[in-house]
Coordinates of C-alpha atoms in Angstrom, one line a residue:
X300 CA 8.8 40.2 27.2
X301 CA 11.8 42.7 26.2
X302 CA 14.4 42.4 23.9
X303 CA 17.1 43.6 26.8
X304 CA 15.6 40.6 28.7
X305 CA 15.2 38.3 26.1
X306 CA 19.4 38.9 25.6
X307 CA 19.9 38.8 29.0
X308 CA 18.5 35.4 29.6
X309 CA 20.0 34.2 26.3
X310 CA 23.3 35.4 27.8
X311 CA 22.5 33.2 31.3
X312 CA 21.8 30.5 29.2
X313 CA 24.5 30.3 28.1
X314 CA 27.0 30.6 30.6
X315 CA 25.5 28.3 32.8
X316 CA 26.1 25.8 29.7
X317 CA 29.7 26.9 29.5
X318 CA 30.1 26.2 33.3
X319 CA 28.2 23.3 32.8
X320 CA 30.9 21.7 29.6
X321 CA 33.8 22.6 32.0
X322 CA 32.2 21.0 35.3
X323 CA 31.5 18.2 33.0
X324 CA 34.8 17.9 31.4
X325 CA 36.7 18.3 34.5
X326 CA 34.6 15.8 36.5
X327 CA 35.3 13.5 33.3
X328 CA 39.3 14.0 33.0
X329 CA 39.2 13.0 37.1
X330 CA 37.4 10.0 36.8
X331 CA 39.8 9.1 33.7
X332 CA 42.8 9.3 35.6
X333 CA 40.9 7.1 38.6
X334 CA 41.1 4.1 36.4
X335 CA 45.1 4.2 37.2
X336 CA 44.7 2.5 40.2
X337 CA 47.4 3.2 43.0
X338 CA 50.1 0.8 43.4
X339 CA 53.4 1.4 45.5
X340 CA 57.0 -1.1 45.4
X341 CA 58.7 -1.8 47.9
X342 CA 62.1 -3.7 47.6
X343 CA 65.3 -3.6 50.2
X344 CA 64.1 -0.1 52.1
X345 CA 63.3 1.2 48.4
X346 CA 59.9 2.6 47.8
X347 CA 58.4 3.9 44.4
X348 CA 54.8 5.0 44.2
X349 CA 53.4 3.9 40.3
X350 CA 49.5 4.1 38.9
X351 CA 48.9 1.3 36.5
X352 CA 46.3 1.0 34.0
X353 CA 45.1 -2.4 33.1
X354 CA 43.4 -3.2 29.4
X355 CA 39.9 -3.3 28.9
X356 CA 38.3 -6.2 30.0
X357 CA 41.5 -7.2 31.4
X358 CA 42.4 -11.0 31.9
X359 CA 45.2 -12.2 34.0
X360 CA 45.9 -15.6 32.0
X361 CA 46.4 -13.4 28.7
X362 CA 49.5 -11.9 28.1
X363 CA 50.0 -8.5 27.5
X364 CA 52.4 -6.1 26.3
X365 CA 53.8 -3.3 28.3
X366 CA 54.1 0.1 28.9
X367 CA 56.3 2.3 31.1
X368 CA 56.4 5.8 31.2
X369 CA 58.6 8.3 33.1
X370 CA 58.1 11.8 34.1
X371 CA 59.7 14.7 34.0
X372 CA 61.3 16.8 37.3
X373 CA 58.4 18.6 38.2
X374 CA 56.5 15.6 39.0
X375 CA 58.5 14.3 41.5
X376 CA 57.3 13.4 44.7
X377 CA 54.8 11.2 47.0
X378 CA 51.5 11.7 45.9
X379 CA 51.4 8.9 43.3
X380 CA 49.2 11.4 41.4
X381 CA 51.6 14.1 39.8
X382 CA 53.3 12.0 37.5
X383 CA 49.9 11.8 35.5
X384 CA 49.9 15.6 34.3
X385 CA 51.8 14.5 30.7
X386 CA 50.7 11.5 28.3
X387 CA 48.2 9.4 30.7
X388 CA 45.6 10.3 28.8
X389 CA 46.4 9.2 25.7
X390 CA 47.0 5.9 27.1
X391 CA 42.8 6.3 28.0
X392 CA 41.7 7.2 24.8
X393 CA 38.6 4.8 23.5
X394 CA 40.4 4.1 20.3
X395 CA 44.4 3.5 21.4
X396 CA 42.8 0.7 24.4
X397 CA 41.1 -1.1 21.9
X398 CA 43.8 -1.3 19.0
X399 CA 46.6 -1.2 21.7
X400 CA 45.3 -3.2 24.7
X401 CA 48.3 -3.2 26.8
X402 CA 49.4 -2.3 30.5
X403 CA 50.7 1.1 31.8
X404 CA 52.9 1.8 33.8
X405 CA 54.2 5.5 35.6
X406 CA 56.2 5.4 38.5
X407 CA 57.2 8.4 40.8
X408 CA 60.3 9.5 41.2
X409 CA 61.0 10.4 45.2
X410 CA 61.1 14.5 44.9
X411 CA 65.1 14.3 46.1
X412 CA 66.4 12.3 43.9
X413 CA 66.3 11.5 39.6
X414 CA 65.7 8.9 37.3
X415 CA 69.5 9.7 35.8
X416 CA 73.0 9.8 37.3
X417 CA 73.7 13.4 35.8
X418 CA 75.1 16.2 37.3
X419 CA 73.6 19.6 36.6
X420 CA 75.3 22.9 37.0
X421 CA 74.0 26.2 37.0
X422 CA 75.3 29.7 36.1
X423 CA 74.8 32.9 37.4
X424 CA 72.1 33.2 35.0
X425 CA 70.4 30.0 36.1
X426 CA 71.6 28.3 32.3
X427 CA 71.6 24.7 33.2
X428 CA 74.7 22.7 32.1
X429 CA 74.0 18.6 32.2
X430 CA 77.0 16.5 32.7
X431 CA 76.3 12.6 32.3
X432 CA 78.3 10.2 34.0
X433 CA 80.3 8.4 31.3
X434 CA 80.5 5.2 32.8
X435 CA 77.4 3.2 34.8
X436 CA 78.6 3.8 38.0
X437 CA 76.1 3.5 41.2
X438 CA 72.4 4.6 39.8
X439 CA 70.3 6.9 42.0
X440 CA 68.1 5.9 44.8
X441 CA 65.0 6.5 42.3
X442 CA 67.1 4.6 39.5
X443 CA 68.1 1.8 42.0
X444 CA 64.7 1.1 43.0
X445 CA 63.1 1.3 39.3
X446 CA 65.5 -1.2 37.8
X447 CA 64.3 -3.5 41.1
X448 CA 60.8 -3.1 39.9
X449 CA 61.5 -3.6 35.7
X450 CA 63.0 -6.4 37.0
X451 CA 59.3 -7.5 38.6
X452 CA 57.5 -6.7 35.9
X453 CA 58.7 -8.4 33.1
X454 CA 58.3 -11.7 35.2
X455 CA 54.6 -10.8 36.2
X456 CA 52.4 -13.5 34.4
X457 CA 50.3 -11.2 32.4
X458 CA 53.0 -9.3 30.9
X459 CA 54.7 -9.9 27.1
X460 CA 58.5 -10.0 27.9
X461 CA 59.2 -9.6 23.9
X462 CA 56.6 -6.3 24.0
X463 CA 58.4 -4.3 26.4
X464 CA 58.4 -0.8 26.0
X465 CA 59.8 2.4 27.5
X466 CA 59.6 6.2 27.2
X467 CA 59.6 9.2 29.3
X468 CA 59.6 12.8 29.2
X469 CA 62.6 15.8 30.4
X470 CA 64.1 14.3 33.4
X471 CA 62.2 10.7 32.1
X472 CA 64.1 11.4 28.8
X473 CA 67.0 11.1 30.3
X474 CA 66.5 8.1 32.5
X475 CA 65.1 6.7 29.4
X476 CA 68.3 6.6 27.8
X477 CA 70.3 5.2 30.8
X478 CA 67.6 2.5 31.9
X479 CA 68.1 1.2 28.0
X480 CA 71.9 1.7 29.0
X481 CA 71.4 -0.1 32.3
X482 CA 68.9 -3.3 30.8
X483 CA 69.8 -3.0 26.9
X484 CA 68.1 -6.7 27.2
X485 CA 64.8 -5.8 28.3
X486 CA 62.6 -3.4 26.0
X487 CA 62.2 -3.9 22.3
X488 CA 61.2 -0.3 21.6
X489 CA 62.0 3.2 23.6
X490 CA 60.3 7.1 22.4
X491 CA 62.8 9.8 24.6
X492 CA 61.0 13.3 24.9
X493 CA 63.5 16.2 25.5
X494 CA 66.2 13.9 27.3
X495 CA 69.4 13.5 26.9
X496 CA 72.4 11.0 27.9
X497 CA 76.0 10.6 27.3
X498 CA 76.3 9.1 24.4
X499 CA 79.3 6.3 24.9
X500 CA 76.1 4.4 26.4
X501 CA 74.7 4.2 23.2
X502 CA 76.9 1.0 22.0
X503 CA 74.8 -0.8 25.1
X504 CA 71.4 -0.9 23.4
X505 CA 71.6 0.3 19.4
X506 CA 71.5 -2.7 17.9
X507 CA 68.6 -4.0 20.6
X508 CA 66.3 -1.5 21.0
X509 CA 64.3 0.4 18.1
X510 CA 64.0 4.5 19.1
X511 CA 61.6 7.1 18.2
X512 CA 63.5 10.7 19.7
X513 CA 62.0 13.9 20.0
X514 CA 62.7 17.5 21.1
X515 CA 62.0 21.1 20.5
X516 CA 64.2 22.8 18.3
X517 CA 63.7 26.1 20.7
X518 CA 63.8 23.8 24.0
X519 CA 65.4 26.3 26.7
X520 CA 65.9 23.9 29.6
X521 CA 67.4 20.8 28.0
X522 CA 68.8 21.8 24.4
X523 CA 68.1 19.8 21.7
X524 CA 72.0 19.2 20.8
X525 CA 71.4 16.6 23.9
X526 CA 69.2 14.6 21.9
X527 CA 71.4 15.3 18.6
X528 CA 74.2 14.0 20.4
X529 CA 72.4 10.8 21.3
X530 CA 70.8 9.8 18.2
X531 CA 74.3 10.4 16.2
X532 CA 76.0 7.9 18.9
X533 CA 73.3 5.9 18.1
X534 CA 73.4 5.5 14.0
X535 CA 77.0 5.1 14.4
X536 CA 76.9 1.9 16.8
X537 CA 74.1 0.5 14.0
X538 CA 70.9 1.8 15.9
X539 CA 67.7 2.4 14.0
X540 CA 66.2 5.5 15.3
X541 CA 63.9 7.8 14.3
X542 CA 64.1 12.0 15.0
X543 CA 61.4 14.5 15.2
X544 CA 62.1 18.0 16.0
X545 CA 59.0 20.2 16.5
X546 CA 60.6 23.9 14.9
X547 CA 59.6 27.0 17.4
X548 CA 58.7 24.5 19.9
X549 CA 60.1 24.6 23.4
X550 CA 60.8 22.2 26.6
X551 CA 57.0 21.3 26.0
X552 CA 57.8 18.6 23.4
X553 CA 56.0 15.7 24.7
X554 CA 52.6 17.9 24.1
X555 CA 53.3 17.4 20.8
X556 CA 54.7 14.1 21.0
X557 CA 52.2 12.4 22.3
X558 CA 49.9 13.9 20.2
X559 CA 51.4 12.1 17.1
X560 CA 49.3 9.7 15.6
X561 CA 51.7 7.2 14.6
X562 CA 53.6 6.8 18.2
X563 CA 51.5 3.8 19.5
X564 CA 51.6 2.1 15.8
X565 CA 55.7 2.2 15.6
X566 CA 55.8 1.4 19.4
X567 CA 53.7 -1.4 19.0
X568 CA 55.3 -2.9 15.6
X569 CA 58.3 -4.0 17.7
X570 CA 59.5 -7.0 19.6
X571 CA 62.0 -7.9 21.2
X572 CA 65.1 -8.5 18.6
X573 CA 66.1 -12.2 18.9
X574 CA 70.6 -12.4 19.1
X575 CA 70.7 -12.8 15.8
X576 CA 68.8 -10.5 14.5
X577 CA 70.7 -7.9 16.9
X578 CA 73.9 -9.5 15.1
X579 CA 73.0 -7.9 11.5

C-alpha cells in the first residue's frame, strides 16, 4: 500500500469522524431541548406558548423552586421553540439539575407585541432610542397575558412561592425590570441581561428583590447607560444589586452571562424577603 493512499485514507478517516462529532452533537443538543416539553396558556382570549422543564426525577408532592426566563426580540413568535436559542441549556446541564433541581420556565412573546411598555424610536441611521413609560399604565398584550400566567404558577402545588425567580435577556431584560415593577411581591431574586427600564420603578421592588445586572460595555443595540441608569435608581431606593459589565463585549451579553459560574449559586441563595426584613 502507498504512502499517498495511506494519507488519503487517513484523511477520510478522519472527516467522516468530524462529520460524525457534529451529527452526534447536533442530534444531542435536539434531544436536549425535547425535554422542554410544550405547554401553551390560555386566559381571557390571551394565549402564550412556554416550554417547561421539570427536575430530575420530578415529583409533584415536592415543592420546588422556580425559574422564569424571558427572551429577547428576535425570538418572538408562535413556534414555542425560538425562545430556546439563549440560556436553555444551561438549565440542562448534568451538574446545575442536580445541585439546582428546580422548574423552568420560557414563555413566548406573540411576534407583534413586547414583554415591556416602551416606546422605541428610530433615526435616520436606524440608532434606536428607548423611551419607558414612567408610570404602569396598561401593559402589552404579551405583558397582560404573562402576569395572568405568574399569577398561575406561583399557586401551582409543586412550586416554592418564597424561591421564585426571574431573568431575561434584551427585550426579556426589559420586561424583567417592569414585571419586578408590576409584582415587586412575587420573586425573591431577578438577573437582567442587556435590558433596561425607567428607573422611577425601581422604588417598587429594591428593597424586595435581590438583582444580579449585566451588560456589554460595547452593546450597540441597547446601551449599557440603560442598565447604569437602573442599577443607580436602584442603590438609591436601598436595593442590593450586583453589576457585571463584560469590556469589548456587545448586545451578546447573556453568552457570557450565562456562562458565569456563580449565577445559579446567587440565584439560588435567595428567598423571598419576609416584611420585615424588606423594612431594614
Amino acid at each position: 500500500m502507498s504512502r499517498k493512499y495511506e494519507d488519503q485514507m487517513k484523511q477520510k478517516t478522519l472527516l467522516l469522524a468530524a462529520l460524525f462529532t457534529m451529527l452526534f452533537f447536533n442530534v444531542v443538543q435536539a434531544q436536549d431541548l425535547s425535554q422542554y416539553e410544550r405547554k401553551t396558556f390560555v386566559a381571557n382570549g390571551d394565549t402564550l406558548p412556554y416550554r417547561i422543564l421539570y427536575p430530575e426525577n420530578f415529583n409533584p408532592k415536592k415543592k420546588y423552586p422556580l425559574i422564569l426566563v424571558l427572551h429577547g426580540a428576535g425570538e418572538r413568535g408562535n413556534n414555542n421553540e425560538s425562545q430556546l436559542v439563549h440560556g436553555a441549556r444551561m438549565f440542562l446541564q448534568p451538574e446545575y439539575r442536580k445541585q439546582f433541581p428546580a422548574i423552568v420556565v420560557f414563555p413566548q412573546c406573540p411576534k407583534d407585541s413586547y414583554w415591556s411598555n416602551v416606546n422605541i424610536v428610530r433615526d435616520e441611521t436606524g440608532k434606536r432610542t428607548f423611551n419607558y413609560l414612567e408610570e404602569k399604565g396598561e401593559p402589552t398584550m404579551a405583558m397582560r397575558a404573562l402576569l395572568r400566567f405568574v399569577d398561575e404558577l406561583e399557586d401551582w402545588d409543586s412550586v416554592d412561592d418564597k424561591r421564585m425567580y426571574l431573568g431575561g435577556l434584551s427585550m426579556g431584560g426589559m420586561g424583567t425590570f417592569e414585571l419586578l415593577r408590576r409584582e415587586p411581591n412575587m420573586f425573591a431574586a431577578a438577573f437582567p441581561i442587556c435590558g433596561g427600564g425607567h428607573p422611577a420603578g425601581a422604588d417598587e421592588y429594591a428593597k424586595r428583590v435581590d438583582l444580579w445586572v449585566f451588560h456589554g460595555a460595547e452593546d450597540g443595540i441597547v446601551p449599557v447607560e440603560k442598565s447604569e441608569v437602573m442599577v443607580d435608581a436602584i442603590r438609591k431606593a436601598g436595593g442590593d444589586v450586583k453589576f457585571t459589565i463584560y469590556p469589548g463585549v456587545n448586545h451578546n451579553s447573556w453568552d457570557y452571562a450565562f456562562k458565569e459560574p456563580d449565577l445559579l449559586p446567587w440565584l439560588f441563595s435567595h428567598r423571598k424577603k419576609s416584611f420585615f426584613e424588606r423594612l431594614f
